PDB file of C-alpha atoms in Angstrom:
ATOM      1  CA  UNK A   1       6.757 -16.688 -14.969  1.00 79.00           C
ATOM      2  CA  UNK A   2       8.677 -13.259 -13.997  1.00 86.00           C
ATOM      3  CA  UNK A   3       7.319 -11.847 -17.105  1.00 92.00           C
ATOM      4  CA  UNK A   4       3.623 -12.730 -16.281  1.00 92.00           C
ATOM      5  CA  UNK A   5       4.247 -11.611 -12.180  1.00 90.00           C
ATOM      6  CA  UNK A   6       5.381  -8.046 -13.959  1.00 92.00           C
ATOM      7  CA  UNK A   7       2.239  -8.119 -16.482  1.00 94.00           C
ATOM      8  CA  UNK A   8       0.093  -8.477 -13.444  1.00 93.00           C
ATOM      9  CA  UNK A   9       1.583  -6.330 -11.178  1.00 92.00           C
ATOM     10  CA  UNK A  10       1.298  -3.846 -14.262  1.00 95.00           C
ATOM     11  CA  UNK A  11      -2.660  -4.157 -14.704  1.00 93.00           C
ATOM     12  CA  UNK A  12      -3.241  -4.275 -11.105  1.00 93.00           C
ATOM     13  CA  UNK A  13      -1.391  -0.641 -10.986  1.00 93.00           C
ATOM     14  CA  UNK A  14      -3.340   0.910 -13.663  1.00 92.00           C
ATOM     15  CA  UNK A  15      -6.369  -0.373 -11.880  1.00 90.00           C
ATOM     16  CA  UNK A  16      -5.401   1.132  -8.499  1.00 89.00           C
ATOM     17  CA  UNK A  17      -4.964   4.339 -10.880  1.00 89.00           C
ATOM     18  CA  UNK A  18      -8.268   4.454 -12.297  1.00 85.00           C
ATOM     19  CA  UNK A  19     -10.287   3.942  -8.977  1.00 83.00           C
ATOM     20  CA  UNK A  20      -8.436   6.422  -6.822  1.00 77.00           C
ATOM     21  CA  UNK A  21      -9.012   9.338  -9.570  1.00 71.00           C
ATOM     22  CA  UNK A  22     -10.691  11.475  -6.900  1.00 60.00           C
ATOM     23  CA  UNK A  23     -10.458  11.486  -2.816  1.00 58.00           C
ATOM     24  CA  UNK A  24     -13.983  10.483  -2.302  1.00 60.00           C
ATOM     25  CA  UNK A  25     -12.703   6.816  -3.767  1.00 61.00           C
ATOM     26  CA  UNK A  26     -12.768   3.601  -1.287  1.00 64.00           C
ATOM     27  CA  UNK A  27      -9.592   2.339  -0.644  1.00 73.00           C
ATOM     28  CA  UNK A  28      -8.484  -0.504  -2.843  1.00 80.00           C
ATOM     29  CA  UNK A  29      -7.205  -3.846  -1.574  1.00 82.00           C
ATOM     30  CA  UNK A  30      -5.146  -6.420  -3.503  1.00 86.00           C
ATOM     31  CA  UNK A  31      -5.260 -10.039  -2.492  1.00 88.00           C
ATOM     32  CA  UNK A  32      -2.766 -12.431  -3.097  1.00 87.00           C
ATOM     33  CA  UNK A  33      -1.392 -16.038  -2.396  1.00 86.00           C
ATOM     34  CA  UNK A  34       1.569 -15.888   0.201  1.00 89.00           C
ATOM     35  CA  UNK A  35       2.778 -13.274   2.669  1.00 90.00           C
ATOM     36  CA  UNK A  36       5.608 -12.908   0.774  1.00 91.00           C
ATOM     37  CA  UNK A  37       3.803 -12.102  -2.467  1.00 91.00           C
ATOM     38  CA  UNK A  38       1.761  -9.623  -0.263  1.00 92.00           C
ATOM     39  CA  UNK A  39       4.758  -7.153   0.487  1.00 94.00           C
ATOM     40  CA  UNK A  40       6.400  -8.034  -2.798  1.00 94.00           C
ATOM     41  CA  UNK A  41       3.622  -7.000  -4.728  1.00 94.00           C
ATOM     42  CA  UNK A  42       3.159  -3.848  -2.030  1.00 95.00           C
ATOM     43  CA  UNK A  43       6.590  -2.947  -2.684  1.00 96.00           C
ATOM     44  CA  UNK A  44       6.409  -3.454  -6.937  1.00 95.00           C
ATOM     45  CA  UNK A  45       3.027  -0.919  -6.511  1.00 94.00           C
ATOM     46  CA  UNK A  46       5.083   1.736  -4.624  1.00 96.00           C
ATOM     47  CA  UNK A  47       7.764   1.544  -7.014  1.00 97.00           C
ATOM     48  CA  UNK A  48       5.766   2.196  -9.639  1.00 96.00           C
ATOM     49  CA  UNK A  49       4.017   5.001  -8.069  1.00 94.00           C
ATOM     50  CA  UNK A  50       7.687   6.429  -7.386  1.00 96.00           C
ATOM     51  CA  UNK A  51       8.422   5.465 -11.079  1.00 96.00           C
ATOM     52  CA  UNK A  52       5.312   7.216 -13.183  1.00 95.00           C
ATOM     53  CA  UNK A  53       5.500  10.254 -10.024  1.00 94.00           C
ATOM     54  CA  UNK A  54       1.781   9.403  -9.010  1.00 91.00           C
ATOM     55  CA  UNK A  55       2.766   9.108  -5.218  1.00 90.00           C
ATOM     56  CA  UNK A  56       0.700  12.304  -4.457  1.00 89.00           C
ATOM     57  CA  UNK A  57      -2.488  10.182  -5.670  1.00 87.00           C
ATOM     58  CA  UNK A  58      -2.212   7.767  -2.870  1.00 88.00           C
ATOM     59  CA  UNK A  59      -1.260  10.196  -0.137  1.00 89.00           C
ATOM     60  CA  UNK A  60      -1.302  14.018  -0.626  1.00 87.00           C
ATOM     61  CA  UNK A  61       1.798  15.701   0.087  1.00 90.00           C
ATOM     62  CA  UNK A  62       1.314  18.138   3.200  1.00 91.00           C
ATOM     63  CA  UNK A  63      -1.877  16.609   4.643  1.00 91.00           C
ATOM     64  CA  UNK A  64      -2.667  14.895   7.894  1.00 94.00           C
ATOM     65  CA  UNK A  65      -2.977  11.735   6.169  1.00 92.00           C
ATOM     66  CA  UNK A  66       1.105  11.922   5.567  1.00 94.00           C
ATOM     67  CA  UNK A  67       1.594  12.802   8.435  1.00 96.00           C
ATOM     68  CA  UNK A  68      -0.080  10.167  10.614  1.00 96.00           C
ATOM     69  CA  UNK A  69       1.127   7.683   8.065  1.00 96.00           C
ATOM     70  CA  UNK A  70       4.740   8.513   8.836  1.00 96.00           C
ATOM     71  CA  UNK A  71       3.884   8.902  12.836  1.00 96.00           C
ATOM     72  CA  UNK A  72       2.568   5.546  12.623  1.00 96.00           C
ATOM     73  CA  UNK A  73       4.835   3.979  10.442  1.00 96.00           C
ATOM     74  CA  UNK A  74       8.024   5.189  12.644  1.00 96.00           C
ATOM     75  CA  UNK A  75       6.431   3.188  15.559  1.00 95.00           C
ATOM     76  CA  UNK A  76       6.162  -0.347  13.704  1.00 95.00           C
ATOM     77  CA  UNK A  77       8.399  -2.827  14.686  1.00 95.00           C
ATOM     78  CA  UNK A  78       7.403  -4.785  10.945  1.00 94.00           C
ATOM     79  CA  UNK A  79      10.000  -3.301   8.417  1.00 95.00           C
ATOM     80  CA  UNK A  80       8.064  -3.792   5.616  1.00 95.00           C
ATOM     81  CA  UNK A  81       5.225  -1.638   6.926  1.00 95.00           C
ATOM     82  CA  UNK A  82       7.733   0.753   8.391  1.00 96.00           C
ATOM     83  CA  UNK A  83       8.597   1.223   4.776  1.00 96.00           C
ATOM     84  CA  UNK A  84       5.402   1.087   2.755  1.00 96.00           C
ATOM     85  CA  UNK A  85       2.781   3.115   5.325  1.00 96.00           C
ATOM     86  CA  UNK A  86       4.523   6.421   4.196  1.00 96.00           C
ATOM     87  CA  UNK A  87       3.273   6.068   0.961  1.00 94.00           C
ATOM     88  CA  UNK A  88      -0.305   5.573   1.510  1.00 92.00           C
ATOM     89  CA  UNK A  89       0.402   1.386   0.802  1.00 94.00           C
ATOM     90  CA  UNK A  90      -0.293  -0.810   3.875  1.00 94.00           C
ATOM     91  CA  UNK A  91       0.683  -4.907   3.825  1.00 94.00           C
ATOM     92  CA  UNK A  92      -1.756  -7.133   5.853  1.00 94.00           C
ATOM     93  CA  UNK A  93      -1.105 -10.870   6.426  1.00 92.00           C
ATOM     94  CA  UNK A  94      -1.418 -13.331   9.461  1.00 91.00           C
ATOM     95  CA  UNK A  95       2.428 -13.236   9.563  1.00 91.00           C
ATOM     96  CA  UNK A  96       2.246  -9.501  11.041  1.00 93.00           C
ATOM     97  CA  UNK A  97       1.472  -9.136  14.714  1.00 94.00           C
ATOM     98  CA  UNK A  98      -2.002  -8.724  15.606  1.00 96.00           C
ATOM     99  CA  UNK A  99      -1.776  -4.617  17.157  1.00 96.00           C
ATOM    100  CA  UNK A 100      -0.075  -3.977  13.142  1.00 95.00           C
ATOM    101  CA  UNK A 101      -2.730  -5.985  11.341  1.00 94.00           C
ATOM    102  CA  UNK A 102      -5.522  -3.730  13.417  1.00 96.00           C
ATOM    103  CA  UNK A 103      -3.265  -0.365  12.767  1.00 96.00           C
ATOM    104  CA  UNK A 104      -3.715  -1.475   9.087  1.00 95.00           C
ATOM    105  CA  UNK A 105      -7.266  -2.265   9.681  1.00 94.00           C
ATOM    106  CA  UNK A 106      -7.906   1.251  11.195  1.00 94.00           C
ATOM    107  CA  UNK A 107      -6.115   2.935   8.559  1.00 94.00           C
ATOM    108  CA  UNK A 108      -8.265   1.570   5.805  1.00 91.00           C
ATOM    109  CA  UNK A 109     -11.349   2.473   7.986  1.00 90.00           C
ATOM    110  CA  UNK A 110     -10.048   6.022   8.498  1.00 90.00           C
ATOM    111  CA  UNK A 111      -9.765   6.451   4.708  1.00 86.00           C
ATOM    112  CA  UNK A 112      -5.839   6.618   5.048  1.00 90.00           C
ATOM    113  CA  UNK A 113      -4.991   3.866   2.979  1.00 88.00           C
TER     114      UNK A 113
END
């Protein structure tokens, strides 16, 4: 089963990859089962971001889109977003409170995410 989780968390990378190949690209949204799958799998996409040095495709270094992220991110009380926002990933499940689940909301709508 770990094996598979790791396939899949694999393909849905590359597939994140390939649609944000230019900044006019929507943002992309991954839905799974649990909460806790839904910052594990957050967490597994950042690391592999960190791992092939693709960060800069989901946020650009030295833009305002870092910069809010990190504004906003230093003012959640949710660790897990605290953690992810930085780098462009946001986490969005009936477990967060409802002013972080709109902040996520209006990040995707502002194209930050």
């Amino acid at each position: 089963a770990i094996q598979r989780i790791k396939i899949m968390n694999q393909i849905t990378y590359d597939k994140i990859m390939e649609q944000i190949i230019d900044e006019s690209r929507p943002a992309s949204i991954v839905f799974v089962h649990t909460r806790k799958d839904t910052v594990n799998t957050a967490k597994v996409l950042r690391d592999l971001a960190i791992e092939n040095d693709t960060q800069s495709r989901f946020v650009r270094p030295g833009s305002a889109t870092q910069e809010i992220l990190k504004s906003e991110a230093a003012k959640c009380k949710n660790e897990d977003l605290k953690e992810l926002l930085p780098y462009g990933i946001g986490v969005h499940h009936a477990g967060m409170s409802r002013e972080e689940r709109e902040l996520v909301e209006d990040l995707m709508d502002d194209n930050r995410l």
